[in-house]
XYZ file of C-alpha atoms in Angstrom:
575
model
C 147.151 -96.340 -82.522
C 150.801 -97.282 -83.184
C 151.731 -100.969 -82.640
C 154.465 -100.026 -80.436
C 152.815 -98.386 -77.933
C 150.649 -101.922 -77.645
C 153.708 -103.788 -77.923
C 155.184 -102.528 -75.357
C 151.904 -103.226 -72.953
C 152.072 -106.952 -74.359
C 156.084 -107.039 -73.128
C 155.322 -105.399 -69.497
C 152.192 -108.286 -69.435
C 155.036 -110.936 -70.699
C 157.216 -110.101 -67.664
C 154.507 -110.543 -64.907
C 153.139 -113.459 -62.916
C 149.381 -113.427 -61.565
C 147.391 -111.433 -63.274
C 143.997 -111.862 -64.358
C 142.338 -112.088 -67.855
C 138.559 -112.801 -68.836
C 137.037 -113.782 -71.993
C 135.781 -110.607 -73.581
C 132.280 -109.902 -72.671
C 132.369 -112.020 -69.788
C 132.160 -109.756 -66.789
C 132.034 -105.831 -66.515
C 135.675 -104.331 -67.218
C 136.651 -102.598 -64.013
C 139.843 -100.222 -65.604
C 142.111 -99.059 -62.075
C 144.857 -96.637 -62.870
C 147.622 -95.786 -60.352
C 148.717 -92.156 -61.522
C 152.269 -92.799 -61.572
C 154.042 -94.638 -63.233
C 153.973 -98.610 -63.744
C 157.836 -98.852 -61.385
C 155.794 -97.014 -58.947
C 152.336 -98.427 -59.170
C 153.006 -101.762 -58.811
C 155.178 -101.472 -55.367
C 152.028 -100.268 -54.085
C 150.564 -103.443 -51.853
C 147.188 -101.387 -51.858
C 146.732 -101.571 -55.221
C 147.634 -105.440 -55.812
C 145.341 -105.444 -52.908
C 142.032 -104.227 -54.644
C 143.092 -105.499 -58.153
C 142.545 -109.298 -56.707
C 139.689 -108.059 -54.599
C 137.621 -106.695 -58.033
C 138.971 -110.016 -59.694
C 137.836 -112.319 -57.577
C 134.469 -111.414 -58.087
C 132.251 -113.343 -60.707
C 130.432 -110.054 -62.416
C 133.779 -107.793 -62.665
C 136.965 -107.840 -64.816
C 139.756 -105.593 -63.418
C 142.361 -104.193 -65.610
C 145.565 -101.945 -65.148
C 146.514 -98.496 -66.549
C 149.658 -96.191 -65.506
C 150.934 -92.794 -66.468
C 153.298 -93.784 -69.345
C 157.087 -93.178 -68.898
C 157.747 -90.129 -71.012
C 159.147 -90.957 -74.360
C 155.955 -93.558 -74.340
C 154.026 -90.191 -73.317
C 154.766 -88.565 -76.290
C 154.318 -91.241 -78.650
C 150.830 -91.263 -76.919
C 150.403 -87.783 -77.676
C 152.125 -87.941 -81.376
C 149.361 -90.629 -82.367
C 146.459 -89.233 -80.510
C 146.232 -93.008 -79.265
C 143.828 -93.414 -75.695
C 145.490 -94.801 -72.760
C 145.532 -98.392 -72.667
C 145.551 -101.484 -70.556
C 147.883 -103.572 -69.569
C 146.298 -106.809 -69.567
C 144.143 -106.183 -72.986
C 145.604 -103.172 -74.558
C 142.473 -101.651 -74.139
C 141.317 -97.936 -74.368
C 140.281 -96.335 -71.230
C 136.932 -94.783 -72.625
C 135.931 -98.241 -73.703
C 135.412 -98.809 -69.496
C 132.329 -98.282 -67.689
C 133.857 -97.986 -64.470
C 137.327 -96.165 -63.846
C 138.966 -96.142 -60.131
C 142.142 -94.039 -59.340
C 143.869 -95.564 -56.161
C 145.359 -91.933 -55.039
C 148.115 -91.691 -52.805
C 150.063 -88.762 -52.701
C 148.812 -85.447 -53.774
C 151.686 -84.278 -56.539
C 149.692 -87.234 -58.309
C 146.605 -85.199 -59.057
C 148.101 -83.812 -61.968
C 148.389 -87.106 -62.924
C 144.894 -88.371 -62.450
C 143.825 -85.136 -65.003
C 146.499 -86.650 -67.616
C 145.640 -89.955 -67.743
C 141.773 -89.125 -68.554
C 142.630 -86.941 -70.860
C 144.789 -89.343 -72.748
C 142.347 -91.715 -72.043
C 139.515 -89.435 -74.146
C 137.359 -89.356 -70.993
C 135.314 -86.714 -69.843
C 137.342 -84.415 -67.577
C 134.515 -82.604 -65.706
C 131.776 -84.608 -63.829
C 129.310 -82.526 -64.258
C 129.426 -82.662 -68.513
C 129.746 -86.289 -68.380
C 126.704 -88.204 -69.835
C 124.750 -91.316 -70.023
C 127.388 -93.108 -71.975
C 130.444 -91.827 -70.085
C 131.944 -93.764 -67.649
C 131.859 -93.760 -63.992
C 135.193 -92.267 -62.227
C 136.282 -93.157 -58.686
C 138.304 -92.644 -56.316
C 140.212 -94.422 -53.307
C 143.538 -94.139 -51.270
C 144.699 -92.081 -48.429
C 144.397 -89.026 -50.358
C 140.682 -89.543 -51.392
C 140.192 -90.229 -47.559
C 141.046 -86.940 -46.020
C 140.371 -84.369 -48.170
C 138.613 -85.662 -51.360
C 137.880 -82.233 -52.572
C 140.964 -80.688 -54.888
C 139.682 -83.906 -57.050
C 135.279 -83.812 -56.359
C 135.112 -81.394 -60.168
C 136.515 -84.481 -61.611
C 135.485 -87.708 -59.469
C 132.452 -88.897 -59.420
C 132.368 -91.066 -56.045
C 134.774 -91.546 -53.421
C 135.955 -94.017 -51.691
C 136.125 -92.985 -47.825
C 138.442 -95.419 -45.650
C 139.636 -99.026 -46.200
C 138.311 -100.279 -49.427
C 138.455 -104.074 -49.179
C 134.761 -104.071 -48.186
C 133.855 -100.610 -49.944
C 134.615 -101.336 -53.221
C 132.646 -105.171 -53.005
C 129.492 -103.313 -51.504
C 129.567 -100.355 -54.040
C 130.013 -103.314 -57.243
C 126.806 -105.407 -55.983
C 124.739 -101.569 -56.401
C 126.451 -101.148 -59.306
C 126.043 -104.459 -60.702
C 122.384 -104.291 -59.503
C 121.253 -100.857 -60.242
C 122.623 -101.168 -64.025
C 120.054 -102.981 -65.550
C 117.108 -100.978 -64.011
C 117.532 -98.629 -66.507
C 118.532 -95.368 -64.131
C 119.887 -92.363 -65.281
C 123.361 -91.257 -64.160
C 122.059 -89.484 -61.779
C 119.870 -91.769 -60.364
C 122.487 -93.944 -60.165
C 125.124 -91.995 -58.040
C 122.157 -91.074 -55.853
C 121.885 -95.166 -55.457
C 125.844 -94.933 -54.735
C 125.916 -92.666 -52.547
C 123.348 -94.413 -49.792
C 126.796 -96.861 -49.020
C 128.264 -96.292 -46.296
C 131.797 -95.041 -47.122
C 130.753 -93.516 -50.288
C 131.014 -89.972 -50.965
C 129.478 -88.410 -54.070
C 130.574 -84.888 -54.223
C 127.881 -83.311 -56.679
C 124.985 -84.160 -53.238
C 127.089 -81.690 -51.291
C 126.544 -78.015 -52.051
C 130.097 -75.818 -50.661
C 129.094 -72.677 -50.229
C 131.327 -69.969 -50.037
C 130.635 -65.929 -48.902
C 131.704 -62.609 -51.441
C 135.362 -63.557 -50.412
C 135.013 -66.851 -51.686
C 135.704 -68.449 -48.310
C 133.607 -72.028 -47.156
C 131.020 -71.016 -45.128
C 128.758 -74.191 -45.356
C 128.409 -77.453 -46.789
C 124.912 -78.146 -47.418
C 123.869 -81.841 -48.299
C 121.266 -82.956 -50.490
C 118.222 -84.469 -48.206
C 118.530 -87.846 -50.036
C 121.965 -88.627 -48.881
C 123.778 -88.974 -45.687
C 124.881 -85.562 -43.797
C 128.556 -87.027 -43.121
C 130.155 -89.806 -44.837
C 131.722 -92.922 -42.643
C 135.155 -93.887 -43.106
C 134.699 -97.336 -42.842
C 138.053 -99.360 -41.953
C 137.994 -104.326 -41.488
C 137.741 -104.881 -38.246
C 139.476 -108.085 -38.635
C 142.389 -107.997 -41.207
C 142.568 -111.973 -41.458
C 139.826 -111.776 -43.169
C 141.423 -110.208 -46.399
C 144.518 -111.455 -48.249
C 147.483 -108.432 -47.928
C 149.758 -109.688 -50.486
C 151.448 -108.676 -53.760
C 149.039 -110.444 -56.488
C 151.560 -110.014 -59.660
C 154.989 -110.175 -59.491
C 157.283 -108.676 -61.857
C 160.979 -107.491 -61.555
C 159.915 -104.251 -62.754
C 159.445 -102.218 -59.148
C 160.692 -99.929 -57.231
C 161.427 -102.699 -54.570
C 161.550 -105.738 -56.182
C 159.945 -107.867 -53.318
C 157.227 -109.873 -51.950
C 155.032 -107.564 -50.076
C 153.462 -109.110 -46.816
C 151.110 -106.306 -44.768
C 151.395 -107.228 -40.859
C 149.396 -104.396 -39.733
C 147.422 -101.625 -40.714
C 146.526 -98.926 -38.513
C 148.520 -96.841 -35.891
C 147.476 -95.871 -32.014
C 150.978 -93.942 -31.103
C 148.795 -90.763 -31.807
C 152.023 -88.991 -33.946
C 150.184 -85.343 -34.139
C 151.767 -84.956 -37.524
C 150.485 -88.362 -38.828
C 147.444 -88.521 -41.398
C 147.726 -92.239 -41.908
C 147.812 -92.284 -37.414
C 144.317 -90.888 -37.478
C 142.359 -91.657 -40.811
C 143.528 -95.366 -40.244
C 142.836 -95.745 -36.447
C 142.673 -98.301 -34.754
C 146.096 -100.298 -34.852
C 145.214 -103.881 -36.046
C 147.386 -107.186 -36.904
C 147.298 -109.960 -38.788
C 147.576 -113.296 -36.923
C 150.963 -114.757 -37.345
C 149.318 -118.494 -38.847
C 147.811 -115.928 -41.540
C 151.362 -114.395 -42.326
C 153.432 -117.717 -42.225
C 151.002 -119.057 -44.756
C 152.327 -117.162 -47.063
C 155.959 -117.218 -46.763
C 155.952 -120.652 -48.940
C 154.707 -118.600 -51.900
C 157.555 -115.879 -51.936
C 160.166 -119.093 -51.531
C 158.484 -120.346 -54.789
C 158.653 -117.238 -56.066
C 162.105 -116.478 -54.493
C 161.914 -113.450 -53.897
C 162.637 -111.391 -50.393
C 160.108 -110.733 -48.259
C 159.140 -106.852 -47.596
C 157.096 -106.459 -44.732
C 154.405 -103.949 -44.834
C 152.993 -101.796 -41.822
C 152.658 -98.541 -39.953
C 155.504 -100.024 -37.837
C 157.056 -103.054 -38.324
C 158.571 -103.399 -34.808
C 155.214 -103.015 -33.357
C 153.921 -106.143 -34.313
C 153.320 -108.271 -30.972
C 155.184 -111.471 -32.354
C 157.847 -110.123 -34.291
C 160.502 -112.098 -33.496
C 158.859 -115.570 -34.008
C 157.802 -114.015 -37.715
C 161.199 -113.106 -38.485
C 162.463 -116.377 -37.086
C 160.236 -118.118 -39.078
C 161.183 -116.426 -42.249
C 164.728 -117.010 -41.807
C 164.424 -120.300 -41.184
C 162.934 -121.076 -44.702
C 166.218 -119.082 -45.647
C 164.815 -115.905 -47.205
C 165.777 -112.375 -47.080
C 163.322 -109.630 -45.794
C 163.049 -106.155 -45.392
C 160.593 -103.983 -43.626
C 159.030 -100.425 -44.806
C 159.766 -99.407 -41.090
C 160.473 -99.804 -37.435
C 160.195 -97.724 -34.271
C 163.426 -97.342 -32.392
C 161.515 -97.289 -29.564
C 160.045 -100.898 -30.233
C 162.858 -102.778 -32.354
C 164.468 -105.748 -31.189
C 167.663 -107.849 -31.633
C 166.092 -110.331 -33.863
C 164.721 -108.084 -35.772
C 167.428 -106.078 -36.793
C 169.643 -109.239 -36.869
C 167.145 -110.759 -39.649
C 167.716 -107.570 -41.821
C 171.688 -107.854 -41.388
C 171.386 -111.463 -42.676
C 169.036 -110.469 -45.467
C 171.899 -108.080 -46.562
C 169.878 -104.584 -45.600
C 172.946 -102.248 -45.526
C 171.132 -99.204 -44.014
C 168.613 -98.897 -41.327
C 165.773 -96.462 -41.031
C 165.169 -94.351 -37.911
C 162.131 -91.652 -37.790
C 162.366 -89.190 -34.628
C 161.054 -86.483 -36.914
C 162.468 -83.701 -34.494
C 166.297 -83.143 -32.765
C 164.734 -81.420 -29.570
C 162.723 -82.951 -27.018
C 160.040 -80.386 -26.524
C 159.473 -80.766 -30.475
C 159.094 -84.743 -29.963
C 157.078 -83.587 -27.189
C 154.451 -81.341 -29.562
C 153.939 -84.250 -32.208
C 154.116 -86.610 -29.289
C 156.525 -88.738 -31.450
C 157.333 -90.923 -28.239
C 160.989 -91.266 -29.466
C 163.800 -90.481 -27.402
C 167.715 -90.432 -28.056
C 168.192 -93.418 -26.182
C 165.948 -95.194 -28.332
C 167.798 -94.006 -31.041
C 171.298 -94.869 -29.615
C 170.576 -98.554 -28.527
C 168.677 -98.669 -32.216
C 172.152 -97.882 -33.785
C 174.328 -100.341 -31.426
C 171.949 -103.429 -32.223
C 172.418 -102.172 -35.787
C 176.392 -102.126 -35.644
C 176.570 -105.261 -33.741
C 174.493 -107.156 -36.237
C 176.781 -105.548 -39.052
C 174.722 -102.829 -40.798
C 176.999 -99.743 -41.217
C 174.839 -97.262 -42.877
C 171.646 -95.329 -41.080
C 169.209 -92.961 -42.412
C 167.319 -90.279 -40.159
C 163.955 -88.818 -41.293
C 163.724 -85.573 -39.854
C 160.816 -82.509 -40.365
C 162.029 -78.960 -40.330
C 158.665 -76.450 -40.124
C 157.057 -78.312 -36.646
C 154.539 -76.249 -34.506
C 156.768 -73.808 -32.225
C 160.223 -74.504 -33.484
C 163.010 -72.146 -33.185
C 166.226 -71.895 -34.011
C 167.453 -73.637 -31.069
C 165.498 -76.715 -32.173
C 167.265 -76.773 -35.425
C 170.419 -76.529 -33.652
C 169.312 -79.670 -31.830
C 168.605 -81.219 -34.944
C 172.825 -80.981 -36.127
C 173.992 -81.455 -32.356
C 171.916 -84.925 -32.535
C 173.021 -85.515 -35.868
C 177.087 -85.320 -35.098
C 176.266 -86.899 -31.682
C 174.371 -89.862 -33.229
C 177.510 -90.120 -36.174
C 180.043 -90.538 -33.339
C 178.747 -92.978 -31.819
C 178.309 -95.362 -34.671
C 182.034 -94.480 -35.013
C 182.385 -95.329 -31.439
C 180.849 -98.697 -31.859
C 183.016 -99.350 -35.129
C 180.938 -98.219 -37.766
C 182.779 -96.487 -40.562
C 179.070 -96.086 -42.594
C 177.472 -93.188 -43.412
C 174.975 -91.382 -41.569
C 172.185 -89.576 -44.054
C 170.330 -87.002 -42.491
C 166.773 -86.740 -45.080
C 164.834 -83.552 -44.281
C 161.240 -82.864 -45.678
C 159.378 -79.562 -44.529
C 156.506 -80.149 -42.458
C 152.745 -80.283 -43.968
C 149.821 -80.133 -41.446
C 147.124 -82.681 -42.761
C 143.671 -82.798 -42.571
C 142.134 -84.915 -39.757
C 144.945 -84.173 -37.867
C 145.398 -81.930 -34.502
C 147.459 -79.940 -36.647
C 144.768 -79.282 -39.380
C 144.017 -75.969 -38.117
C 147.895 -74.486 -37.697
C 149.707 -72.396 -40.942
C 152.531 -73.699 -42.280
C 155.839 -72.838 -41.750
C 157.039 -70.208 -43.756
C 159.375 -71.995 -47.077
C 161.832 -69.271 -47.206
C 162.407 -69.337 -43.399
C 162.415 -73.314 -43.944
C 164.646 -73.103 -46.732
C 167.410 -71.136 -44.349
C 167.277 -73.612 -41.762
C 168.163 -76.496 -44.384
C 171.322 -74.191 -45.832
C 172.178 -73.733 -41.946
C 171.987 -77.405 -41.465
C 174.105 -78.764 -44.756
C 176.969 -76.185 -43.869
C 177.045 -76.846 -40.005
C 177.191 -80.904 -40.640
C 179.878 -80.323 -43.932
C 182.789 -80.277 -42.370
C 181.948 -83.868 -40.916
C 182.797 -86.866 -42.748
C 180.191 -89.692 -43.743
C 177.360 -87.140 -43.191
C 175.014 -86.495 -46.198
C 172.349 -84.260 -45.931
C 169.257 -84.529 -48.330
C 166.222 -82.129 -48.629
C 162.811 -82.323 -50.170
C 162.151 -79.658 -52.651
C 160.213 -76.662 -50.812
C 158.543 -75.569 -54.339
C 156.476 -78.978 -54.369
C 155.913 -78.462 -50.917
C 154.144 -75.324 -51.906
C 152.293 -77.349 -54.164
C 151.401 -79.913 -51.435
C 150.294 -78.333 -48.560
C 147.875 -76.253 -51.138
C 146.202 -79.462 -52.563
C 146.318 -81.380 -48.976
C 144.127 -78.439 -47.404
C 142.430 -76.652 -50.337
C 138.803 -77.272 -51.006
C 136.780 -77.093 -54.995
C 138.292 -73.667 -55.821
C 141.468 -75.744 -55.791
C 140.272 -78.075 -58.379
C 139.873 -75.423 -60.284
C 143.372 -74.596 -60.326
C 144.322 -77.831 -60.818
C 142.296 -77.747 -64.006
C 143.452 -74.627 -65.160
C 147.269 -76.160 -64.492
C 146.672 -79.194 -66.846
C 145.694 -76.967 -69.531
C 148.405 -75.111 -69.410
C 151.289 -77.824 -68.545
C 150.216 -79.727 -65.170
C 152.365 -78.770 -61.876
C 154.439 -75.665 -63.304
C 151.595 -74.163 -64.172
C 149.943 -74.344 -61.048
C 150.952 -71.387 -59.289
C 150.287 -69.213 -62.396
C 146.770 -70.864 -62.360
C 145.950 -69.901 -58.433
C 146.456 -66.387 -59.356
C 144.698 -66.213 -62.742
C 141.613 -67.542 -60.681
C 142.376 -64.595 -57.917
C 143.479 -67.183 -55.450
C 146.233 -66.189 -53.276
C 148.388 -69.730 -52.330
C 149.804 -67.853 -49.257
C 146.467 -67.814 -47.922
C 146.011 -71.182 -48.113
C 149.316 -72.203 -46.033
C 150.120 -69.608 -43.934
C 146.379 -68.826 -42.249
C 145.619 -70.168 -38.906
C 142.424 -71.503 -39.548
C 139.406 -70.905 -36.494
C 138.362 -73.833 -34.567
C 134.788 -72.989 -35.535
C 135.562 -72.864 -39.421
C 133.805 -74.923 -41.825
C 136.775 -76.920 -43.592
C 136.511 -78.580 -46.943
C 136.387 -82.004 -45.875
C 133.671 -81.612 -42.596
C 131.460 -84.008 -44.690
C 133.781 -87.037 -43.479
C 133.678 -88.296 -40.219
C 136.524 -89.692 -39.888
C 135.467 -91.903 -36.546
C 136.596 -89.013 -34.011
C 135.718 -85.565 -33.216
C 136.839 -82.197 -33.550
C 136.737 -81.717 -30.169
C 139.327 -84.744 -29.958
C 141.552 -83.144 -32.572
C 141.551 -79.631 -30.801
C 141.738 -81.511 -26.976
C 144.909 -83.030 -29.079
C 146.082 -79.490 -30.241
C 146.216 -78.340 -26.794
C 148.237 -80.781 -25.716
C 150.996 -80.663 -28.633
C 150.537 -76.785 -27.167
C 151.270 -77.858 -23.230
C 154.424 -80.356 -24.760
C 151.821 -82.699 -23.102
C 151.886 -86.430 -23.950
C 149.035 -88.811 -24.839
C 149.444 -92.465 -24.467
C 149.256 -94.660 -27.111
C 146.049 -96.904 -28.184
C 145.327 -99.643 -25.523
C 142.202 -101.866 -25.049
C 139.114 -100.713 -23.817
C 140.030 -97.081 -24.521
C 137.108 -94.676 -25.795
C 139.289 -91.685 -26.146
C 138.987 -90.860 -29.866
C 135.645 -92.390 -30.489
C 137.134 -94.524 -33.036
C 136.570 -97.623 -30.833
C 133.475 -96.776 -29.414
């Protein structure tokens, strides 16, 4: 172990306000790693959000651990020194319990680094009686879990507030009776919410494809995504502050949840149904991020959709401190809100109609229309913002060239009007080829094909050059590959993943697919049957198939579906 390396844990510690630390012995160390790194990690509100939740416990300790920045990597690697903790400098073995919060799937690659460095176990199957227990939560655990199940011993299905408290009093309870490992995932596994992968058999036929999922009798046959009914109940704050994040702010979750029914969205249907915090329970806390003085970032599916808006951002103004907001609808914004970003100095506003055309907004039934967009733009200009971003998906179910013509026409359209209105900002057009998710209408559909993709960005950056103030940007097509393989594959894919670590982590992982006679291709580019068994039919996600493909045939028709209301039973979330 080199001193440095745990210097330079004690320094990130010294910078930080409200963490936790225990006397040693005390309570059972909890270790939760975000695999990214620490700039990254701690922006993420869900995982200040379970940190406090583990803390506040009287049996558990929670500490920190994050993929090192690289020359720390290598110094890591140099030494042969485990990962460590922030708040102890402890090594990662030394835990009993080890929970990944997972959110985006590049990050597997991440979650095999950090146990390696951490001298655990990789394989779940070869761990013992003295290894530790690995789990895992976050969106990505919650719709497909399986790329990860060869290395993860439970999963965390859903929302975890109450998951993670209900799977700690079995831990904390079972423990000291003495089980066997075994014995004690099998105990685990009974909560609802929690999946243990090694009680469901995946059997494939000679061609390797999933042809059943057989669980053992002693668990359930589907595992229920279990989401708070009422968020006030939970505190959805940042716990530690530090300067050291990718936003720098005091994060303050509204809502969680979203009923527009976005095709596209994962988050739209895994996190169903659209619920807010009452606005006593969000002023409350606006007094701590004035102490702290720091701006307040506003966290939700869609800012603008929260029903008293205006009075929050009133209210926050009036105590004189800056906001921001992860994102708004242009469908739903208002003038106060867009004024209280303008006086918090927010010199570029978001806008997310995903698609240029209207029968493409009509197939992910995005809801957004230009004139949304438009009078989004003039409230923008009039309050004084001059720049504007556009989040836009190339790749959609039945696009065609004239859709990505619709894409620049909107684009230069949108860009003279801001000039119109007296904005001499810049318009940034950000592009990212569409993924089809699991638990999604989509979920059965092939991907796009990336070259084909790849020509319609070139065709976009040359038709919009010759305009001035108009940047283009593009998500990188060969991690898209990568994606859309780990967001739909099932074990086999975990085996590739291993195989990739071994040999380098994410360049690697094409090279592995086809040393384990697994054609990638397959994976993006198949329609997939109705009727087929897919890797992650053990979750019930709160709604049928039946919903997803009644959905499907409606993206199909260019048919729209309403968004949540009370007293609807559509998607049998509500029920």
């Amino acid at each position: 172990m080199t001193w440095k390396l745990k210097q330079n844990l004690q320094k990130i510690l010294a910078d930080e306000q409200g963490y936790y630390i225990f006397p040693a012995g005390a309570r059972t160390p909890f270790a939760l790693l975000y695999p990214n790194s620490y700039f990254v990690g701690m922006s993420n509100l869900g995982f200040h959000i379970i940190y406090e939740q583990i803390n506040s416990r009287k049996d558990s300790a929670c500490e920190r651990f994050f993929l090192p920045e690289k020359a720390e990597l290598a110094e890591y690697e140099r030494t042969a020194t485990p990962l460590m903790s922030i708040e102890n400098q402890l090594p990662l073995y030394e835990f009993p319990l080890i929970g990944f919060a997972v959110s985006f799937e590049m990050d597997y690659f991440n979650v095999l680094k950090m146990l390696s460095l951490g001298k655990v176990e990789l394989l779940a199957q070869n761990r013992t009686e003295k290894d530790p227990i690995v789990i895992a939560g976050g969106p990505c655990a919650t719709f497909n879990p399986e790329p990860l199940s060869l290395f993860i011993d439970a999963f965390i299905i859903g929302e975890g507030e109450e998951t993670i408290n209900r799977f700690l009093d079995v831990y904390h309870r079972e423990k000291n009776k003495n089980l066997s490992r075994e014995e004690l995932l099998l105990q685990l596994a009974q909560i609802p919410g929690v999946y243990v992968p090694r009680f469901y058999e995946h059997i494939c036929d000679a061609n390797r494809n999933l042809t059943a999922i057989k669980a053992d009798s002693r668990v359930p046959i589907k595992v229920a995504r279990q989401w708070i009914r009422n968020l006030d109940d939970y505190s959805g704050k940042t716990v530690i502050t530090t300067q050291n994040t990718e936003f720098n702010l005091f994060l303050i979750e509204t809502s969680r949840g979203c009923g527009r029914h976005c095709r596209f969205c994962m988050a739209g249907y895994c996190f169903r149904k659209p619920r807010h915090r009452s606005l006593d329970k969000l002023t409350a806390l606006l007094p701590e991020a004035a102490k702290l003085n720091k701006k307040v970032g506003l966290m939700g599916p869609a800012i603008s959709d929260y029903p008293q808006i205006d009075e929050l951002c009133r209210q926050i103004r009036e105590l004189n401190l800056p906001m921001s907001v992860a994102s708004f609808r242009a469908d739903s914004v208002t003038e106060k809100l867009v004024e209280a970003l303008a006086q918090s100095g927010q010199r570029t506003l978001t806008l997310a109609p995903e698609a240029g055309s209207v029968k493409i907004r009509n197939v992910i039934n995005k809801g957004i229309e230009e004139e949304h967009l438009f009078h989004a733009v003039k409230l923008g200009v009039e309050a004084g913002v001059k720049n504007y971003r556009m989040y836009i998906m190339v790749g959609l179910p039945k696009e065609t060239s004239e859709d990505i013509d619709a894409i620049i026409d909107m684009t230069v359209r949108l860009k003279k009007y801001m000039e119109e209105l007296g904005s001499k900002g810049t318009l940034t057009l950000s592009i990212n080829p569409f993924i089809a998710k699991p638990c999604t209408p989509f979920q059965w559909l092939p991907m796009a094909d990336l070259k084909q993709t790849e020509k319609y960005f070139k065709l976009i950056k040359t038709s919009l050059k010759k305009y001035k103030n108009i940047e283009v940007q593009f998500e990188s097509t060969k991690e898209t590959y990568i994606q859309g393989i780990l967001a739909r594959g099932g074990r086999l894919v975990g085996e590739a993943l291993l195989q990739a670590h071994l040999n380098g982590g994410a360049k690697a992982f094409k090279r592995a697919l086809k040393q384990l006679g697994l054609n990638g291709d397959t994976y993006l580019y198949r329609e997939r049957s109705r009727t087929e068994i897919l890797p992650w039919d053990s979750l019930d996600m709160g709604f049928t198939k039946e919903y997803l493909a009644h959905e499907l045939d409606m993206a199909m028709q260019e048919k729209h579906t309403v968004q949540c209301f009370d007293g609807c039973k559509r998607c049998g979330v509500c029920k």
